Structure formats: structure tokens, C-alpha cells
């Protein structure tokens, strides 16, 4: 067909840009800057690279929920869709400030006080503040390099009882050690619906773990888990304690399940990677590997010792 490209045809600039974006967006946790250098070297076209980077970096930063230090060192801001005010401005609810982000450089360039319309009502802030304090204690005790934030997702203008509202807890932790050929990240998002009429809370969680090992190889883990639980609508302090306990329990159970999976890798995943029948057409005796002796077989084949 006339519109089909031949194998030797040159890619268009738009095609190159989309391929570059794909590699940037799918970079492992903490490695987009390394991928960016390689993409730039392969493209050899600054205009195409910068066009791709301007679209890919914001998406990557939000999906990985990266944490950046505020310029005045008053705290950190998590780059997430829940705190996004516009394409490069993000709310930090804890300090009631709005940070301006340079997505490509992954730095916070300036900060300003949040406007009243960007913050929740005093009634909602009571619940948000209490939950933020409890979750922060939990994260500090659980994740060595973890950060968290609590946002009002719906109903921030609610002035008192009688209406539903929703808050979101975001937890992000990264451990990057490229000198040891490994990087990893933890991301969890907890949506909490406060249902006033039913006097109940609905907690929905999504946890995601990513890890990349690349010493003499390339092994990646990308695991996700979702859960849901309900509890009673209580005072701000009691609700905060209950919600944090729910988060702690589910995250602990998920981490424990991952550890069990690691222990079972040799007997499950790695075994499945092997041939069902080797070249000898004989099943490998996984139940008694000691009966296989490479040295004995070689000696027999070569006639050594006869």
C-alpha cells in the first residue's frame, strides 16, 4: 500500500518523538535522567528531545509521585495529580504552600502561600490535619526514606456535618542505589470517603512496588495490589487513628506476601522458566537435585580414571 513505510524509510519527527516519550515514561523508578541522556544521544536532535521531554517528564513525575524539597527548606512537596493546581504548580497541604516545579530538571524552583480557594474549609481541615499527623508518624516509623501527604479530593468547601467528602492519603518512598545497580520505589494511594448520612468511612487502597536490578543483567519487578475496607465515621482524631491502622495492616500484609513470593521464586517462577523437557527428553529431578553430579557425568563421558 502507498501509505506503508518500507523497512529502510526514515521515521518522521513525530514518530521519533513518540518513541522517545515511551522510553522516558517507562523508565524504572529513579532512572529517568539516565534514560534521558541515552535518548538524547540516540536522537541527536535537541528540538525533538525537548518536545518529548516536556510531555514525558510531568507524566513520569506524577505517576512515580516523586518528592522534591521546597526552596526555603520548610518541607517537601509530592508531585501528584491530587495536589496539581496547573501543569507545574503543586499544593503541599501540610505547609499550605504552592510549589512551582521544573519537571525536566526535577527541582522545585519557587514557592508561594496557597490561596484560600486552594485550601479546604476549616471543618475539612480538622479531618485532614489529624489524619496527616497520624500517617506521618506511621510513615516515619515504617519507611526509612518515605514521605506522605493528605489531600482533600472532594468536598473541600463543606463547612460542617451533613455532607459527604473525600480525602486521599499518598505515601511515596524511594531507595535509589545506582552504584550498587539497584533502584526501588513504593507508592500507595488511599482514598477515604466520609459518608455522613451512613456514618461510615470507605477506605480504598492501591499499593505499587517497583524494583530494578541491573548488575550483569536486567530484572524488574512491578507489583500492584488493591484493597477495600469500611469502618465507622468518628471524630477527626479517632477517624485518623482508625484509618492509619487500616493502612498499616494492609500494607504490612502486602509486604509480607511479597516476601513469601521471593522465597518461593526458585520453586515456582524460576522453575517455569526452564524447559519442561531438557534436550535429554528426561524430566529434571527437582525433588532430588543431589542425584545429578556434573563432575561424575563428565568423568564417565571422558573415561577418566578407567
mmCIF file of C-alpha atoms in Angstrom:
data_model
loop_
_atom_site.group_PDB
_atom_site.id
_atom_site.type_symbol
_atom_site.label_atom_id
_atom_site.label_comp_id
_atom_site.label_asym_id
_atom_site.label_seq_id
_atom_site.Cartn_x
_atom_site.Cartn_y
_atom_site.Cartn_z
ATOM 1 C CA UNK A 1 0.000 0.000 0.000
ATOM 2 C CA UNK A 2 1.133 3.543 -0.665
ATOM 3 C CA UNK A 3 0.974 4.670 2.964
ATOM 4 C CA UNK A 4 3.093 1.758 4.233
ATOM 5 C CA UNK A 5 6.692 2.547 5.098
ATOM 6 C CA UNK A 6 9.491 0.474 3.645
ATOM 7 C CA UNK A 7 11.941 -1.076 6.140
ATOM 8 C CA UNK A 8 14.596 1.470 5.194
ATOM 9 C CA UNK A 9 12.359 4.546 5.304
ATOM 10 C CA UNK A 10 13.250 7.295 7.773
ATOM 11 C CA UNK A 11 10.984 7.820 10.791
ATOM 12 C CA UNK A 12 9.159 11.125 10.902
ATOM 13 C CA UNK A 13 9.897 13.638 13.670
ATOM 14 C CA UNK A 14 6.534 12.870 15.274
ATOM 15 C CA UNK A 15 7.306 9.147 15.329
ATOM 16 C CA UNK A 16 10.720 9.770 16.865
ATOM 17 C CA UNK A 17 9.116 11.973 19.488
ATOM 18 C CA UNK A 18 6.528 9.324 20.436
ATOM 19 C CA UNK A 19 9.204 6.624 20.723
ATOM 20 C CA UNK A 20 11.346 8.924 22.879
ATOM 21 C CA UNK A 21 8.335 9.668 25.119
ATOM 22 C CA UNK A 22 7.660 5.954 25.554
ATOM 23 C CA UNK A 23 11.184 5.267 26.764
ATOM 24 C CA UNK A 24 11.122 8.244 29.141
ATOM 25 C CA UNK A 25 7.705 7.476 30.631
ATOM 26 C CA UNK A 26 8.587 3.792 31.114
ATOM 27 C CA UNK A 27 11.954 4.427 32.741
ATOM 28 C CA UNK A 28 12.368 2.500 36.032
ATOM 29 C CA UNK A 29 11.984 4.381 39.301
ATOM 30 C CA UNK A 30 14.731 6.935 39.802
ATOM 31 C CA UNK A 31 16.301 6.346 36.396
ATOM 32 C CA UNK A 32 14.599 8.748 34.002
ATOM 33 C CA UNK A 33 17.588 11.102 33.956
ATOM 34 C CA UNK A 34 19.857 8.238 32.845
ATOM 35 C CA UNK A 35 17.375 7.192 30.185
ATOM 36 C CA UNK A 36 17.062 10.815 29.060
ATOM 37 C CA UNK A 37 20.820 11.033 28.381
ATOM 38 C CA UNK A 38 20.698 7.910 26.218
ATOM 39 C CA UNK A 39 17.583 9.073 24.367
ATOM 40 C CA UNK A 40 19.209 12.439 23.667
ATOM 41 C CA UNK A 41 22.353 10.737 22.344
ATOM 42 C CA UNK A 42 20.333 8.443 20.055
ATOM 43 C CA UNK A 43 18.044 11.176 18.709
ATOM 44 C CA UNK A 44 20.834 13.685 18.004
ATOM 45 C CA UNK A 45 18.122 16.299 17.695
ATOM 46 C CA UNK A 46 17.624 18.713 20.595
ATOM 47 C CA UNK A 47 14.269 20.001 19.366
ATOM 48 C CA UNK A 48 12.689 16.555 19.187
ATOM 49 C CA UNK A 49 14.159 15.560 22.545
ATOM 50 C CA UNK A 50 12.952 18.697 24.355
ATOM 51 C CA UNK A 51 9.472 18.340 22.844
ATOM 52 C CA UNK A 52 9.295 14.731 24.066
ATOM 53 C CA UNK A 53 10.757 15.583 27.489
ATOM 54 C CA UNK A 54 8.264 18.397 28.131
ATOM 55 C CA UNK A 55 5.414 15.896 27.743
ATOM 56 C CA UNK A 56 7.018 12.801 29.284
ATOM 57 C CA UNK A 57 8.613 14.181 32.461
ATOM 58 C CA UNK A 58 5.392 15.569 34.032
ATOM 59 C CA UNK A 59 3.624 12.253 33.427
ATOM 60 C CA UNK A 60 6.550 10.286 34.860
ATOM 61 C CA UNK A 61 6.945 12.545 37.899
ATOM 62 C CA UNK A 62 3.248 12.306 38.785
ATOM 63 C CA UNK A 63 2.968 8.569 38.233
ATOM 64 C CA UNK A 64 6.042 7.929 40.399
ATOM 65 C CA UNK A 65 4.922 10.561 42.924
ATOM 66 C CA UNK A 66 8.431 11.968 43.294
ATOM 67 C CA UNK A 67 9.230 14.153 46.299
ATOM 68 C CA UNK A 68 11.064 17.470 45.937
ATOM 69 C CA UNK A 69 12.435 19.748 48.640
ATOM 70 C CA UNK A 70 10.913 23.215 48.877
ATOM 71 C CA UNK A 71 13.353 26.068 48.131
ATOM 72 C CA UNK A 72 13.015 27.561 51.619
ATOM 73 C CA UNK A 73 13.648 24.100 53.175
ATOM 74 C CA UNK A 74 10.316 24.331 55.010
ATOM 75 C CA UNK A 75 9.348 20.868 53.862
ATOM 76 C CA UNK A 76 8.827 18.644 50.826
ATOM 77 C CA UNK A 77 6.204 18.573 48.123
ATOM 78 C CA UNK A 78 4.952 15.385 46.495
ATOM 79 C CA UNK A 79 4.342 15.724 42.765
ATOM 80 C CA UNK A 80 0.994 14.005 42.286
ATOM 81 C CA UNK A 81 -2.242 14.570 40.425
ATOM 82 C CA UNK A 82 -4.036 15.115 43.764
ATOM 83 C CA UNK A 83 -2.064 18.278 44.522
ATOM 84 C CA UNK A 84 -1.822 19.545 40.952
ATOM 85 C CA UNK A 85 -3.065 23.103 40.518
ATOM 86 C CA UNK A 86 -1.777 23.518 36.982
ATOM 87 C CA UNK A 87 0.885 21.849 34.823
ATOM 88 C CA UNK A 88 3.805 22.958 37.005
ATOM 89 C CA UNK A 89 2.265 24.082 40.309
ATOM 90 C CA UNK A 90 1.555 21.657 43.151
ATOM 91 C CA UNK A 91 -0.022 22.136 46.553
ATOM 92 C CA UNK A 92 1.706 20.998 49.736
ATOM 93 C CA UNK A 93 -1.235 20.772 52.181
ATOM 94 C CA UNK A 94 0.982 20.423 55.259
ATOM 95 C CA UNK A 95 2.659 23.806 54.833
ATOM 96 C CA UNK A 96 -0.268 25.378 52.913
ATOM 97 C CA UNK A 97 2.102 26.388 50.140
ATOM 98 C CA UNK A 98 2.144 26.030 46.356
ATOM 99 C CA UNK A 99 5.410 24.941 44.767
ATOM 100 C CA UNK A 100 6.470 25.663 41.203
ATOM 101 C CA UNK A 101 8.159 22.618 39.652
ATOM 102 C CA UNK A 102 10.662 22.298 36.821
ATOM 103 C CA UNK A 103 9.616 18.828 35.684
ATOM 104 C CA UNK A 104 12.573 18.123 33.400
ATOM 105 C CA UNK A 105 15.188 19.115 35.982
ATOM 106 C CA UNK A 106 13.048 17.610 38.763
ATOM 107 C CA UNK A 107 13.541 20.550 41.123
ATOM 108 C CA UNK A 108 11.276 22.993 42.936
ATOM 109 C CA UNK A 109 12.098 26.494 41.720
ATOM 110 C CA UNK A 110 9.880 28.689 43.902
ATOM 111 C CA UNK A 111 7.110 28.599 46.473
ATOM 112 C CA UNK A 112 4.211 30.838 47.485
ATOM 113 C CA UNK A 113 1.452 30.742 50.135
ATOM 114 C CA UNK A 114 -1.650 28.905 48.971
ATOM 115 C CA UNK A 115 -4.741 30.996 48.285
ATOM 116 C CA UNK A 116 -7.876 30.427 50.365
ATOM 117 C CA UNK A 117 -9.704 28.824 47.442
ATOM 118 C CA UNK A 118 -6.864 26.313 47.060
ATOM 119 C CA UNK A 119 -7.291 25.054 50.636
ATOM 120 C CA UNK A 120 -10.120 23.071 52.279
ATOM 121 C CA UNK A 121 -12.612 24.593 54.698
ATOM 122 C CA UNK A 122 -11.765 24.634 58.438
ATOM 123 C CA UNK A 123 -14.168 21.714 59.006
ATOM 124 C CA UNK A 124 -12.447 19.517 56.398
ATOM 125 C CA UNK A 125 -9.020 20.693 57.555
ATOM 126 C CA UNK A 126 -9.700 19.226 61.007
ATOM 127 C CA UNK A 127 -10.014 15.754 59.494
ATOM 128 C CA UNK A 128 -7.169 16.274 57.016
ATOM 129 C CA UNK A 129 -4.779 17.637 59.658
ATOM 130 C CA UNK A 130 -5.485 14.841 62.162
ATOM 131 C CA UNK A 131 -5.045 12.151 59.514
ATOM 132 C CA UNK A 132 -1.858 13.752 58.192
ATOM 133 C CA UNK A 133 -0.318 13.720 61.687
ATOM 134 C CA UNK A 134 -1.127 10.034 62.260
ATOM 135 C CA UNK A 135 0.005 8.897 58.805
ATOM 136 C CA UNK A 136 3.228 10.880 59.106
ATOM 137 C CA UNK A 137 4.100 9.045 62.345
ATOM 138 C CA UNK A 138 3.370 5.719 60.677
ATOM 139 C CA UNK A 139 5.471 6.522 57.588
ATOM 140 C CA UNK A 140 8.419 7.783 59.662
ATOM 141 C CA UNK A 141 8.397 4.517 61.620
ATOM 142 C CA UNK A 142 7.925 2.259 58.593
ATOM 143 C CA UNK A 143 9.708 3.726 55.580
ATOM 144 C CA UNK A 144 13.321 4.962 56.061
ATOM 145 C CA UNK A 145 13.007 7.431 53.189
ATOM 146 C CA UNK A 146 9.242 7.730 52.987
ATOM 147 C CA UNK A 147 7.098 10.828 52.599
ATOM 148 C CA UNK A 148 3.361 11.302 52.764
ATOM 149 C CA UNK A 149 0.661 13.857 52.206
ATOM 150 C CA UNK A 150 -3.095 14.072 52.746
ATOM 151 C CA UNK A 151 -5.274 15.941 50.244
ATOM 152 C CA UNK A 152 -8.933 16.806 50.123
ATOM 153 C CA UNK A 153 -10.139 15.228 46.874
ATOM 154 C CA UNK A 154 -13.843 16.155 47.044
ATOM 155 C CA UNK A 155 -15.987 18.478 49.147
ATOM 156 C CA UNK A 156 -13.293 20.912 50.267
ATOM 157 C CA UNK A 157 -15.933 23.636 50.663
ATOM 158 C CA UNK A 158 -18.046 21.607 53.123
ATOM 159 C CA UNK A 159 -18.486 23.780 56.222
ATOM 160 C CA UNK A 160 -19.946 21.244 58.650
ATOM 161 C CA UNK A 161 -21.734 17.910 59.192
ATOM 162 C CA UNK A 162 -24.449 16.808 56.809
ATOM 163 C CA UNK A 163 -22.388 16.373 53.644
ATOM 164 C CA UNK A 164 -20.059 13.750 52.198
ATOM 165 C CA UNK A 165 -16.412 14.462 51.413
ATOM 166 C CA UNK A 166 -13.290 12.567 50.406
ATOM 167 C CA UNK A 167 -9.617 12.756 51.340
ATOM 168 C CA UNK A 168 -6.643 10.981 49.772
ATOM 169 C CA UNK A 169 -3.544 9.710 51.546
ATOM 170 C CA UNK A 170 -0.434 9.475 49.359
ATOM 171 C CA UNK A 171 2.638 7.573 50.540
ATOM 172 C CA UNK A 172 5.826 7.541 48.488
ATOM 173 C CA UNK A 173 9.200 6.022 49.278
ATOM 174 C CA UNK A 174 12.248 5.503 47.070
ATOM 175 C CA UNK A 175 15.576 3.850 47.596
ATOM 176 C CA UNK A 176 17.960 4.509 44.744
ATOM 177 C CA UNK A 177 21.422 2.959 44.733
ATOM 178 C CA UNK A 178 22.686 3.051 41.138
ATOM 179 C CA UNK A 179 26.262 2.447 42.320
ATOM 180 C CA UNK A 180 25.012 -0.930 43.539
ATOM 181 C CA UNK A 181 22.958 -1.488 40.383
ATOM 182 C CA UNK A 182 19.553 -1.385 42.043
ATOM 183 C CA UNK A 183 16.707 1.088 42.498
ATOM 184 C CA UNK A 184 13.275 0.686 44.000
ATOM 185 C CA UNK A 185 10.117 2.550 44.955
ATOM 186 C CA UNK A 186 6.941 2.161 46.998
ATOM 187 C CA UNK A 187 3.780 4.050 46.124
ATOM 188 C CA UNK A 188 0.406 3.782 47.792
ATOM 189 C CA UNK A 189 -2.764 5.822 47.394
ATOM 190 C CA UNK A 190 -5.628 5.576 49.875
ATOM 191 C CA UNK A 191 -8.993 7.119 49.021
ATOM 192 C CA UNK A 192 -11.203 7.646 52.078
ATOM 193 C CA UNK A 193 -14.862 8.517 51.539
ATOM 194 C CA UNK A 194 -16.574 10.111 54.544
ATOM 195 C CA UNK A 195 -20.274 9.233 54.188
ATOM 196 C CA UNK A 196 -22.196 11.460 56.597
ATOM 197 C CA UNK A 197 -25.682 10.006 56.194
ATOM 198 C CA UNK A 198 -24.466 6.420 56.669
ATOM 199 C CA UNK A 199 -21.936 7.477 59.324
ATOM 200 C CA UNK A 200 -19.334 5.292 57.659
ATOM 201 C CA UNK A 201 -15.919 5.534 56.047
ATOM 202 C CA UNK A 202 -14.982 3.601 52.915
ATOM 203 C CA UNK A 203 -11.238 3.082 52.542
ATOM 204 C CA UNK A 204 -9.862 2.057 49.137
ATOM 205 C CA UNK A 205 -6.171 1.418 48.740
ATOM 206 C CA UNK A 206 -3.840 0.827 45.827
ATOM 207 C CA UNK A 207 -0.239 -0.199 46.508
ATOM 208 C CA UNK A 208 2.523 -0.452 43.938
ATOM 209 C CA UNK A 209 6.096 -1.688 44.288
ATOM 210 C CA UNK A 210 8.776 -1.263 41.630
ATOM 211 C CA UNK A 211 12.329 -2.577 41.694
ATOM 212 C CA UNK A 212 15.119 -2.737 39.135
ATOM 213 C CA UNK A 213 18.309 -4.797 39.376
ATOM 214 C CA UNK A 214 20.772 -4.345 36.544
ATOM 215 C CA UNK A 215 24.142 -5.818 37.548
ATOM 216 C CA UNK A 216 25.167 -8.027 34.617
ATOM 217 C CA UNK A 217 21.522 -8.318 33.673
ATOM 218 C CA UNK A 218 18.167 -6.564 33.716
ATOM 219 C CA UNK A 219 15.488 -7.728 36.137
ATOM 220 C CA UNK A 220 12.444 -5.626 37.001
ATOM 221 C CA UNK A 221 9.576 -6.055 39.432
ATOM 222 C CA UNK A 222 6.307 -4.176 39.038
ATOM 223 C CA UNK A 223 3.686 -5.397 41.505
ATOM 224 C CA UNK A 224 0.301 -3.898 42.387
ATOM 225 C CA UNK A 225 -2.371 -4.693 44.930
ATOM 226 C CA UNK A 226 -5.767 -3.138 45.672
ATOM 227 C CA UNK A 227 -7.995 -3.476 48.720
ATOM 228 C CA UNK A 228 -11.146 -2.045 50.283
ATOM 229 C CA UNK A 229 -12.499 -1.780 53.820
ATOM 230 C CA UNK A 230 -15.238 0.063 55.699
ATOM 231 C CA UNK A 231 -15.362 1.477 59.213
ATOM 232 C CA UNK A 232 -17.320 3.933 61.359
ATOM 233 C CA UNK A 233 -17.395 7.715 60.882
ATOM 234 C CA UNK A 234 -15.887 9.160 64.078
ATOM 235 C CA UNK A 235 -14.298 12.359 65.333
ATOM 236 C CA UNK A 236 -11.281 13.690 63.386
ATOM 237 C CA UNK A 237 -8.772 12.209 65.854
ATOM 238 C CA UNK A 238 -10.492 8.823 66.186
ATOM 239 C CA UNK A 239 -11.059 8.573 62.433
ATOM 240 C CA UNK A 240 -7.383 9.354 61.827
ATOM 241 C CA UNK A 241 -6.267 6.583 64.192
ATOM 242 C CA UNK A 242 -8.652 4.035 62.686
ATOM 243 C CA UNK A 243 -7.717 4.873 59.082
ATOM 244 C CA UNK A 244 -3.979 4.739 59.827
ATOM 245 C CA UNK A 245 -4.395 1.333 61.485
ATOM 246 C CA UNK A 246 -6.192 0.074 58.374
ATOM 247 C CA UNK A 247 -3.433 1.405 56.131
ATOM 248 C CA UNK A 248 -0.735 -0.123 58.343
ATOM 249 C CA UNK A 249 -2.396 -3.536 58.398
ATOM 250 C CA UNK A 250 -2.973 -3.792 54.654
ATOM 251 C CA UNK A 251 0.488 -2.538 53.741
ATOM 252 C CA UNK A 252 2.126 -4.918 56.220
ATOM 253 C CA UNK A 253 0.150 -7.855 54.821
ATOM 254 C CA UNK A 254 1.081 -6.903 51.264
ATOM 255 C CA UNK A 255 4.783 -6.633 52.098
ATOM 256 C CA UNK A 256 4.634 -9.999 53.855
ATOM 257 C CA UNK A 257 3.049 -11.573 50.772
ATOM 258 C CA UNK A 258 5.848 -10.179 48.611
ATOM 259 C CA UNK A 259 8.448 -11.711 50.920
ATOM 260 C CA UNK A 260 6.734 -15.090 50.634
ATOM 261 C CA UNK A 261 6.758 -14.734 46.840
ATOM 262 C CA UNK A 262 10.505 -14.068 46.887
ATOM 263 C CA UNK A 263 11.105 -17.205 48.962
ATOM 264 C CA UNK A 264 9.070 -19.270 46.504
ATOM 265 C CA UNK A 265 10.754 -17.935 43.364
ATOM 266 C CA UNK A 266 13.161 -20.893 42.978
ATOM 267 C CA UNK A 267 10.319 -23.413 43.173
ATOM 268 C CA UNK A 268 7.804 -21.502 41.048
ATOM 269 C CA UNK A 269 8.855 -18.722 38.682
ATOM 270 C CA UNK A 270 12.430 -19.836 38.024
ATOM 271 C CA UNK A 271 11.328 -23.430 37.518
ATOM 272 C CA UNK A 272 8.732 -22.296 34.971
ATOM 273 C CA UNK A 273 11.454 -20.514 33.011
ATOM 274 C CA UNK A 274 13.226 -23.837 32.344
ATOM 275 C CA UNK A 275 12.349 -26.311 29.635
ATOM 276 C CA UNK A 276 9.709 -28.795 30.700
ATOM 277 C CA UNK A 277 11.804 -31.433 28.976
ATOM 278 C CA UNK A 278 15.528 -30.749 28.510
ATOM 279 C CA UNK A 279 17.438 -31.893 25.440
ATOM 280 C CA UNK A 280 17.785 -35.338 27.035
ATOM 281 C CA UNK A 281 13.963 -35.598 26.960
ATOM 282 C CA UNK A 282 14.107 -36.501 30.635
ATOM 283 C CA UNK A 283 12.357 -34.509 33.336
ATOM 284 C CA UNK A 284 14.740 -32.732 35.688
ATOM 285 C CA UNK A 285 14.528 -34.269 39.203
ATOM 286 C CA UNK A 286 13.663 -31.141 41.158
ATOM 287 C CA UNK A 287 12.723 -33.227 44.186
ATOM 288 C CA UNK A 288 16.265 -34.629 44.475
ATOM 289 C CA UNK A 289 18.839 -32.494 42.709
ATOM 290 C CA UNK A 290 21.713 -34.176 44.546
ATOM 291 C CA UNK A 291 21.436 -37.234 42.342
ATOM 292 C CA UNK A 292 22.738 -35.103 39.473
ATOM 293 C CA UNK A 293 26.508 -34.781 39.502
ATOM 294 C CA UNK A 294 28.071 -32.852 36.664
ATOM 295 C CA UNK A 295 31.557 -33.939 37.666
ATOM 296 C CA UNK A 296 30.557 -37.629 37.715
ATOM 297 C CA UNK A 297 28.917 -37.400 34.313
ATOM 298 C CA UNK A 298 31.918 -35.662 32.756
ATOM 299 C CA UNK A 299 34.297 -38.231 34.241
ATOM 300 C CA UNK A 300 32.200 -41.022 32.809
ATOM 301 C CA UNK A 301 31.959 -39.435 29.366
ATOM 302 C CA UNK A 302 35.703 -38.797 29.117
ATOM 303 C CA UNK A 303 36.657 -42.137 30.555
ATOM 304 C CA UNK A 304 38.785 -40.516 33.229
ATOM 305 C CA UNK A 305 40.078 -42.953 35.826
ATOM 306 C CA UNK A 306 39.467 -46.086 33.727
#
